[in-house]
Amino acid sequence: LGQTFQVTSQEATKLSLAFSKPPLPSAEDCRKLSEDVQNAVLAVAAVYYWLPKGQGTTLRKMVRDATTEVVEGMIQLTDTILNAPVESLSQEQLISTGGVWEACEQVSNLPRGEYNQAAVVSALAAYLGVVKDAVEEMEHALVEGQDPYGDIMEDEELGFRGNRDTYWSEADRQLLSSCMGLMKASKACLKKVLAAVKTHGKADSPEQIAQLDDLADIANEISPSVDELALSMYPPVNPLAVRLNAAKLASVLKKVLEIAKTSHVCPPSEEGWVQFLNGAVDHNMNKVKNFTQGQL
């Protein structure tokens, strides 16, 4: 796999250098360059198509994304060469060549060992990073007395800074504290599932591989749900919109916990945190419902 991508980056460099300065390559040289580039791109694509589906959909998606990035980079490089004057190596040409190299080098980050287990670990770690950022951003915005728009809007643009549309009321803050509880539960859920997959995850059988893929697929829904809830939490707060987005996030978290509980990554030693997080989701969602009951 690594060798195939390395050959592609080398062909990108040869192509770029051939058209970096006069004289232009001969017709025969152009034909040979085109064939070499085509063969390199086809070899990269073949890596994805030869990968057995039984290895897991999470791994296949990662290899597909890496392959797509390389092919698109080569297309961009070719377009740049075709549209650039043949006088010197242009900045655009250098950038495009570097882009192909960077895309090819990404293959070194693809999972090793028990491939689909490692792929799911990589995916879950990425989801956790995004959710951590969202939680920290909202925690920062909710600091007592802070204007959530203070860092993106100037006073003169909003006029009177006491405008209710730019601040949270005390009632808003009570509601949002429960939403923050759900967001923190999302972070904890991903952290615990990630640790369980690292510790207990296996890819020795089709059933284990499928369970890992199911976990990755449902966990992928957490970050968008957290983002939707966070966006609805900014003033002016619509309590019903907040409740709806909180319910969506709570539903996703419950699904993640249920899939984890019934999979091989959750032996009896892991059941405690599953039960605890289920309770945390229910507790915070019930508080959201109570705070918004009068809006129904």
PDB file of C-alpha atoms in Angstrom, residues 26-261:
ATOM      1  CA  SER A  26       8.253  15.619 -27.095  1.00  0.00           C
ATOM      2  CA  ALA A  27       5.056  13.903 -28.171  1.00  0.00           C
ATOM      3  CA  GLU A  28       6.607  10.540 -27.327  1.00  0.00           C
ATOM      4  CA  ASP A  29       7.740  11.774 -23.905  1.00  0.00           C
ATOM      5  CA  CYS A  30       4.236  13.164 -23.230  1.00  0.00           C
ATOM      6  CA  ARG A  31       2.722   9.810 -24.168  1.00  0.00           C
ATOM      7  CA  LYS A  32       5.102   7.980 -21.806  1.00  0.00           C
ATOM      8  CA  LEU A  33       4.447  10.453 -18.976  1.00  0.00           C
ATOM      9  CA  SER A  34       0.695  10.113 -19.450  1.00  0.00           C
ATOM     10  CA  GLU A  35       0.883   6.323 -19.370  1.00  0.00           C
ATOM     11  CA  ASP A  36       3.006   6.337 -16.210  1.00  0.00           C
ATOM     12  CA  VAL A  37       0.652   8.748 -14.440  1.00  0.00           C
ATOM     13  CA  GLN A  38      -2.390   6.775 -15.548  1.00  0.00           C
ATOM     14  CA  ASN A  39      -0.874   3.486 -14.346  1.00  0.00           C
ATOM     15  CA  ALA A  40       0.055   5.028 -10.987  1.00  0.00           C
ATOM     16  CA  VAL A  41      -3.454   6.388 -10.459  1.00  0.00           C
ATOM     17  CA  LEU A  42      -5.026   3.072 -11.482  1.00  0.00           C
ATOM     18  CA  ALA A  43      -2.747   1.246  -9.043  1.00  0.00           C
ATOM     19  CA  VAL A  44      -3.863   3.534  -6.226  1.00  0.00           C
ATOM     20  CA  ALA A  45      -7.516   2.981  -7.108  1.00  0.00           C
ATOM     21  CA  ALA A  46      -6.931  -0.772  -7.273  1.00  0.00           C
ATOM     22  CA  VAL A  47      -5.692  -0.750  -3.672  1.00  0.00           C
ATOM     23  CA  TYR A  48      -9.166   0.315  -2.583  1.00  0.00           C
ATOM     24  CA  TYR A  49     -11.066  -2.055  -4.878  1.00  0.00           C
ATOM     25  CA  TRP A  50      -8.886  -5.003  -3.891  1.00  0.00           C
ATOM     26  CA  LEU A  51      -9.466  -4.425  -0.178  1.00  0.00           C
ATOM     27  CA  PRO A  52     -11.890  -7.157   0.938  1.00  0.00           C
ATOM     28  CA  LYS A  53     -15.218  -5.855   2.186  1.00  0.00           C
ATOM     29  CA  GLY A  54     -14.919  -8.300   5.029  1.00  0.00           C
ATOM     30  CA  GLN A  55     -12.122  -6.178   6.490  1.00  0.00           C
ATOM     31  CA  GLY A  56     -14.764  -3.681   7.628  1.00  0.00           C
ATOM     32  CA  THR A  57     -16.513  -0.608   6.266  1.00  0.00           C
ATOM     33  CA  THR A  58     -14.686   1.812   8.576  1.00  0.00           C
ATOM     34  CA  LEU A  59     -11.315   0.759   7.201  1.00  0.00           C
ATOM     35  CA  ARG A  60     -12.616   0.814   3.623  1.00  0.00           C
ATOM     36  CA  LYS A  61     -13.903   4.363   4.071  1.00  0.00           C
ATOM     37  CA  MET A  62     -10.490   5.521   5.267  1.00  0.00           C
ATOM     38  CA  VAL A  63      -8.707   3.890   2.331  1.00  0.00           C
ATOM     39  CA  ARG A  64     -11.349   5.267  -0.056  1.00  0.00           C
ATOM     40  CA  ASP A  65     -10.869   8.799   1.296  1.00  0.00           C
ATOM     41  CA  ALA A  66      -7.084   8.518   0.982  1.00  0.00           C
ATOM     42  CA  THR A  67      -7.418   7.214  -2.576  1.00  0.00           C
ATOM     43  CA  THR A  68      -9.861   9.949  -3.563  1.00  0.00           C
ATOM     44  CA  GLU A  69      -7.572  12.645  -2.205  1.00  0.00           C
ATOM     45  CA  VAL A  70      -4.643  11.351  -4.268  1.00  0.00           C
ATOM     46  CA  VAL A  71      -6.679  11.088  -7.483  1.00  0.00           C
ATOM     47  CA  GLU A  72      -8.179  14.561  -7.027  1.00  0.00           C
ATOM     48  CA  GLY A  73      -4.713  15.948  -6.316  1.00  0.00           C
ATOM     49  CA  MET A  74      -3.361  14.477  -9.537  1.00  0.00           C
ATOM     50  CA  ILE A  75      -6.288  15.919 -11.493  1.00  0.00           C
ATOM     51  CA  GLN A  76      -5.627  19.355  -9.989  1.00  0.00           C
ATOM     52  CA  LEU A  77      -1.918  19.111 -10.845  1.00  0.00           C
ATOM     53  CA  THR A  78      -2.715  18.184 -14.452  1.00  0.00           C
ATOM     54  CA  ASP A  79      -5.179  21.077 -14.789  1.00  0.00           C
ATOM     55  CA  THR A  80      -2.598  23.466 -13.352  1.00  0.00           C
ATOM     56  CA  ILE A  81       0.024  22.343 -15.878  1.00  0.00           C
ATOM     57  CA  LEU A  82      -2.419  22.615 -18.784  1.00  0.00           C
ATOM     58  CA  ASN A  83      -3.442  26.149 -17.813  1.00  0.00           C
ATOM     59  CA  ALA A  84      -0.020  27.543 -16.853  1.00  0.00           C
ATOM     60  CA  PRO A  85       2.421  29.224 -19.247  1.00  0.00           C
ATOM     61  CA  VAL A  86       5.529  27.129 -19.830  1.00  0.00           C
ATOM     62  CA  GLU A  87       8.107  29.616 -18.577  1.00  0.00           C
ATOM     63  CA  SER A  88       9.004  28.446 -15.088  1.00  0.00           C
ATOM     64  CA  LEU A  89       7.763  26.293 -12.268  1.00  0.00           C
ATOM     65  CA  SER A  90       4.716  28.267 -11.061  1.00  0.00           C
ATOM     66  CA  GLN A  91       3.648  28.652  -7.453  1.00  0.00           C
ATOM     67  CA  GLU A  92       0.364  26.907  -8.274  1.00  0.00           C
ATOM     68  CA  GLN A  93       2.262  23.999  -9.783  1.00  0.00           C
ATOM     69  CA  LEU A  94       4.457  23.678  -6.697  1.00  0.00           C
ATOM     70  CA  ILE A  95       1.398  23.746  -4.440  1.00  0.00           C
ATOM     71  CA  SER A  96      -0.412  21.112  -6.516  1.00  0.00           C
ATOM     72  CA  THR A  97       2.648  18.844  -6.576  1.00  0.00           C
ATOM     73  CA  GLY A  98       3.020  19.224  -2.828  1.00  0.00           C
ATOM     74  CA  GLY A  99      -0.660  18.416  -2.437  1.00  0.00           C
ATOM     75  CA  VAL A 100      -0.205  15.084  -4.199  1.00  0.00           C
ATOM     76  CA  TRP A 101       2.832  14.294  -2.042  1.00  0.00           C
ATOM     77  CA  GLU A 102       0.916  15.165   1.121  1.00  0.00           C
ATOM     78  CA  ALA A 103      -2.048  13.030   0.080  1.00  0.00           C
ATOM     79  CA  CYS A 104       0.247  10.077  -0.656  1.00  0.00           C
ATOM     80  CA  GLU A 105       2.042  10.444   2.669  1.00  0.00           C
ATOM     81  CA  GLN A 106      -1.288  10.243   4.518  1.00  0.00           C
ATOM     82  CA  VAL A 107      -1.264   6.520   3.829  1.00  0.00           C
ATOM     83  CA  SER A 108       1.310   6.207   6.619  1.00  0.00           C
ATOM     84  CA  ASN A 109      -1.450   7.225   9.044  1.00  0.00           C
ATOM     85  CA  LEU A 110      -3.774   4.436   7.968  1.00  0.00           C
ATOM     86  CA  PRO A 111      -4.443   1.734  10.583  1.00  0.00           C
ATOM     87  CA  ARG A 112      -2.020  -1.103  11.216  1.00  0.00           C
ATOM     88  CA  GLY A 113      -2.421  -4.419  13.014  1.00  0.00           C
ATOM     89  CA  GLU A 114      -6.044  -5.475  13.461  1.00  0.00           C
ATOM     90  CA  TYR A 115      -7.032  -3.117  10.700  1.00  0.00           C
ATOM     91  CA  ASN A 116     -10.716  -2.463  11.311  1.00  0.00           C
ATOM     92  CA  GLN A 117     -10.246  -2.256  15.073  1.00  0.00           C
ATOM     93  CA  ALA A 118      -7.491   0.296  14.544  1.00  0.00           C
ATOM     94  CA  ALA A 119      -9.638   2.137  11.999  1.00  0.00           C
ATOM     95  CA  VAL A 120     -12.518   2.408  14.467  1.00  0.00           C
ATOM     96  CA  VAL A 121     -10.130   3.626  17.187  1.00  0.00           C
ATOM     97  CA  SER A 122      -8.879   6.306  14.807  1.00  0.00           C
ATOM     98  CA  ALA A 123     -12.419   7.356  13.876  1.00  0.00           C
ATOM     99  CA  LEU A 124     -13.625   7.495  17.495  1.00  0.00           C
ATOM    100  CA  ALA A 125     -10.584   9.542  18.513  1.00  0.00           C
ATOM    101  CA  ALA A 126     -11.372  12.052  15.770  1.00  0.00           C
ATOM    102  CA  TYR A 127     -15.023  12.309  16.858  1.00  0.00           C
ATOM    103  CA  LEU A 128     -13.929  12.805  20.472  1.00  0.00           C
ATOM    104  CA  GLY A 129     -11.610  15.639  19.494  1.00  0.00           C
ATOM    105  CA  VAL A 130     -14.408  17.500  17.724  1.00  0.00           C
ATOM    106  CA  VAL A 131     -16.829  17.068  20.636  1.00  0.00           C
ATOM    107  CA  LYS A 132     -14.189  18.191  23.146  1.00  0.00           C
ATOM    108  CA  ASP A 133     -13.725  21.400  21.173  1.00  0.00           C
ATOM    109  CA  ALA A 134     -17.481  22.031  21.062  1.00  0.00           C
ATOM    110  CA  VAL A 135     -17.849  21.493  24.820  1.00  0.00           C
ATOM    111  CA  GLU A 136     -14.928  23.799  25.623  1.00  0.00           C
ATOM    112  CA  GLU A 137     -16.272  26.497  23.312  1.00  0.00           C
ATOM    113  CA  MET A 138     -19.711  26.427  24.908  1.00  0.00           C
ATOM    114  CA  GLU A 139     -18.262  26.342  28.426  1.00  0.00           C
ATOM    115  CA  HIS A 140     -16.238  29.432  27.572  1.00  0.00           C
ATOM    116  CA  ALA A 141     -19.314  31.207  26.174  1.00  0.00           C
ATOM    117  CA  LEU A 142     -21.381  30.386  29.253  1.00  0.00           C
ATOM    118  CA  VAL A 143     -18.968  32.036  31.678  1.00  0.00           C
ATOM    119  CA  GLU A 144     -21.063  34.191  34.008  1.00  0.00           C
ATOM    120  CA  GLY A 145     -21.624  37.680  32.624  1.00  0.00           C
ATOM    121  CA  GLN A 146     -19.897  36.973  29.313  1.00  0.00           C
ATOM    122  CA  ASP A 147     -21.429  38.185  26.050  1.00  0.00           C
ATOM    123  CA  PRO A 148     -21.481  35.105  23.761  1.00  0.00           C
ATOM    124  CA  TYR A 149     -21.120  37.350  20.712  1.00  0.00           C
ATOM    125  CA  GLY A 150     -18.471  39.616  22.188  1.00  0.00           C
ATOM    126  CA  ASP A 151     -15.631  38.119  20.156  1.00  0.00           C
ATOM    127  CA  ILE A 152     -17.364  38.314  16.781  1.00  0.00           C
ATOM    128  CA  MET A 153     -19.430  41.505  16.834  1.00  0.00           C
ATOM    129  CA  GLU A 154     -18.532  45.112  17.500  1.00  0.00           C
ATOM    130  CA  ASP A 155     -20.710  47.302  19.702  1.00  0.00           C
ATOM    131  CA  GLU A 156     -21.628  49.655  16.894  1.00  0.00           C
ATOM    132  CA  GLU A 157     -22.983  46.786  14.831  1.00  0.00           C
ATOM    133  CA  LEU A 158     -25.460  45.772  17.511  1.00  0.00           C
ATOM    134  CA  GLY A 159     -26.335  49.160  18.905  1.00  0.00           C
ATOM    135  CA  PHE A 160     -27.541  48.917  22.503  1.00  0.00           C
ATOM    136  CA  ARG A 161     -25.587  46.100  24.194  1.00  0.00           C
ATOM    137  CA  GLY A 162     -28.462  45.351  26.494  1.00  0.00           C
ATOM    138  CA  ASN A 163     -30.329  43.876  23.539  1.00  0.00           C
ATOM    139  CA  ARG A 164     -32.009  40.717  24.828  1.00  0.00           C
ATOM    140  CA  ASP A 165     -31.080  38.902  21.612  1.00  0.00           C
ATOM    141  CA  THR A 166     -27.414  38.927  22.605  1.00  0.00           C
ATOM    142  CA  TYR A 167     -27.587  37.768  26.222  1.00  0.00           C
ATOM    143  CA  TRP A 168     -28.822  34.802  28.244  1.00  0.00           C
ATOM    144  CA  SER A 169     -31.453  35.305  30.924  1.00  0.00           C
ATOM    145  CA  GLU A 170     -31.257  33.416  34.205  1.00  0.00           C
ATOM    146  CA  ALA A 171     -33.963  31.047  32.934  1.00  0.00           C
ATOM    147  CA  ASP A 172     -31.888  30.454  29.790  1.00  0.00           C
ATOM    148  CA  ARG A 173     -28.852  29.590  31.868  1.00  0.00           C
ATOM    149  CA  GLN A 174     -30.795  27.063  33.947  1.00  0.00           C
ATOM    150  CA  LEU A 175     -31.969  25.335  30.788  1.00  0.00           C
ATOM    151  CA  LEU A 176     -28.528  25.449  29.211  1.00  0.00           C
ATOM    152  CA  SER A 177     -26.849  23.931  32.257  1.00  0.00           C
ATOM    153  CA  SER A 178     -28.782  20.725  31.564  1.00  0.00           C
ATOM    154  CA  CYS A 179     -27.814  20.931  27.887  1.00  0.00           C
ATOM    155  CA  MET A 180     -24.185  21.229  28.956  1.00  0.00           C
ATOM    156  CA  GLY A 181     -24.750  18.073  30.984  1.00  0.00           C
ATOM    157  CA  LEU A 182     -25.760  16.284  27.789  1.00  0.00           C
ATOM    158  CA  MET A 183     -22.770  17.664  25.905  1.00  0.00           C
ATOM    159  CA  LYS A 184     -20.406  16.517  28.654  1.00  0.00           C
ATOM    160  CA  ALA A 185     -22.106  13.117  28.630  1.00  0.00           C
ATOM    161  CA  SER A 186     -21.362  12.989  24.880  1.00  0.00           C
ATOM    162  CA  LYS A 187     -17.683  13.574  25.538  1.00  0.00           C
ATOM    163  CA  ALA A 188     -17.634  10.981  28.313  1.00  0.00           C
ATOM    164  CA  CYS A 189     -19.496   8.483  26.135  1.00  0.00           C
ATOM    165  CA  LEU A 190     -16.992   8.772  23.278  1.00  0.00           C
ATOM    166  CA  LYS A 191     -14.075   8.621  25.700  1.00  0.00           C
ATOM    167  CA  LYS A 192     -15.374   5.434  27.337  1.00  0.00           C
ATOM    168  CA  VAL A 193     -16.321   3.743  24.058  1.00  0.00           C
ATOM    169  CA  LEU A 194     -12.892   4.604  22.636  1.00  0.00           C
ATOM    170  CA  ALA A 195     -11.167   3.076  25.664  1.00  0.00           C
ATOM    171  CA  ALA A 196     -13.357  -0.045  25.442  1.00  0.00           C
ATOM    172  CA  VAL A 197     -12.573  -0.530  21.747  1.00  0.00           C
ATOM    173  CA  LYS A 198      -8.849  -0.080  22.427  1.00  0.00           C
ATOM    174  CA  THR A 199      -8.951  -2.598  25.281  1.00  0.00           C
ATOM    175  CA  HIS A 200     -11.456  -5.203  24.106  1.00  0.00           C
ATOM    176  CA  GLY A 201     -12.014  -4.564  20.402  1.00  0.00           C
ATOM    177  CA  LYS A 202     -11.177  -7.414  18.048  1.00  0.00           C
ATOM    178  CA  ALA A 203     -11.524  -8.031  14.343  1.00  0.00           C
ATOM    179  CA  ASP A 204     -11.136 -11.809  14.320  1.00  0.00           C
ATOM    180  CA  SER A 205     -14.616 -12.623  13.015  1.00  0.00           C
ATOM    181  CA  PRO A 206     -17.220 -11.053  10.711  1.00  0.00           C
ATOM    182  CA  GLU A 207     -19.463 -10.486  13.733  1.00  0.00           C
ATOM    183  CA  GLN A 208     -16.776  -8.572  15.638  1.00  0.00           C
ATOM    184  CA  ILE A 209     -15.926  -6.486  12.577  1.00  0.00           C
ATOM    185  CA  ALA A 210     -19.603  -5.654  12.020  1.00  0.00           C
ATOM    186  CA  GLN A 211     -20.035  -4.651  15.665  1.00  0.00           C
ATOM    187  CA  LEU A 212     -17.061  -2.292  15.440  1.00  0.00           C
ATOM    188  CA  ASP A 213     -18.471  -0.756  12.258  1.00  0.00           C
ATOM    189  CA  ASP A 214     -21.868  -0.282  13.904  1.00  0.00           C
ATOM    190  CA  LEU A 215     -20.207   1.538  16.806  1.00  0.00           C
ATOM    191  CA  ALA A 216     -18.265   3.818  14.468  1.00  0.00           C
ATOM    192  CA  ASP A 217     -21.356   4.579  12.383  1.00  0.00           C
ATOM    193  CA  ILE A 218     -23.591   5.570  15.303  1.00  0.00           C
ATOM    194  CA  ALA A 219     -20.783   7.413  17.118  1.00  0.00           C
ATOM    195  CA  ASN A 220     -20.329   9.493  13.976  1.00  0.00           C
ATOM    196  CA  GLU A 221     -23.765  10.997  14.675  1.00  0.00           C
ATOM    197  CA  ILE A 222     -22.735  12.397  18.062  1.00  0.00           C
ATOM    198  CA  SER A 223     -20.677  15.347  16.843  1.00  0.00           C
ATOM    199  CA  PRO A 224     -23.310  16.757  14.427  1.00  0.00           C
ATOM    200  CA  SER A 225     -25.954  16.371  17.140  1.00  0.00           C
ATOM    201  CA  VAL A 226     -23.749  18.195  19.651  1.00  0.00           C
ATOM    202  CA  ASP A 227     -23.173  20.984  17.119  1.00  0.00           C
ATOM    203  CA  GLU A 228     -26.907  21.380  16.444  1.00  0.00           C
ATOM    204  CA  LEU A 229     -27.644  21.587  20.154  1.00  0.00           C
ATOM    205  CA  ALA A 230     -24.825  24.086  20.724  1.00  0.00           C
ATOM    206  CA  LEU A 231     -26.036  26.341  17.914  1.00  0.00           C
ATOM    207  CA  SER A 232     -29.566  26.376  19.333  1.00  0.00           C
ATOM    208  CA  MET A 233     -28.199  27.371  22.735  1.00  0.00           C
ATOM    209  CA  TYR A 234     -27.004  30.799  21.559  1.00  0.00           C
ATOM    210  CA  PRO A 235     -29.320  33.752  22.251  1.00  0.00           C
ATOM    211  CA  PRO A 236     -32.031  34.466  21.508  1.00  0.00           C
ATOM    212  CA  VAL A 237     -32.900  31.043  22.942  1.00  0.00           C
ATOM    213  CA  ASN A 238     -35.903  29.201  21.554  1.00  0.00           C
ATOM    214  CA  PRO A 239     -36.660  26.680  24.334  1.00  0.00           C
ATOM    215  CA  LEU A 240     -38.554  24.317  22.027  1.00  0.00           C
ATOM    216  CA  ALA A 241     -35.694  24.229  19.529  1.00  0.00           C
ATOM    217  CA  VAL A 242     -33.279  23.539  22.366  1.00  0.00           C
ATOM    218  CA  ARG A 243     -35.523  20.742  23.648  1.00  0.00           C
ATOM    219  CA  LEU A 244     -35.781  19.170  20.201  1.00  0.00           C
ATOM    220  CA  ASN A 245     -32.017  19.223  19.643  1.00  0.00           C
ATOM    221  CA  ALA A 246     -31.376  17.936  23.160  1.00  0.00           C
ATOM    222  CA  ALA A 247     -33.771  15.057  22.512  1.00  0.00           C
ATOM    223  CA  LYS A 248     -31.968  14.219  19.254  1.00  0.00           C
ATOM    224  CA  LEU A 249     -28.614  14.133  21.028  1.00  0.00           C
ATOM    225  CA  ALA A 250     -30.001  12.073  23.909  1.00  0.00           C
ATOM    226  CA  SER A 251     -31.428   9.554  21.420  1.00  0.00           C
ATOM    227  CA  VAL A 252     -28.080   9.196  19.658  1.00  0.00           C
ATOM    228  CA  LEU A 253     -26.249   8.710  22.952  1.00  0.00           C
ATOM    229  CA  LYS A 254     -28.723   6.047  24.065  1.00  0.00           C
ATOM    230  CA  LYS A 255     -28.182   4.210  20.765  1.00  0.00           C
ATOM    231  CA  VAL A 256     -24.399   4.373  21.153  1.00  0.00           C
ATOM    232  CA  LEU A 257     -24.618   3.001  24.678  1.00  0.00           C
ATOM    233  CA  GLU A 258     -27.015   0.239  23.643  1.00  0.00           C
ATOM    234  CA  ILE A 259     -24.834  -0.865  20.721  1.00  0.00           C
ATOM    235  CA  ALA A 260     -21.739  -0.768  22.919  1.00  0.00           C
ATOM    236  CA  LYS A 261     -23.462  -2.769  25.660  1.00  0.00           C
TER     237      LYS A 261
END
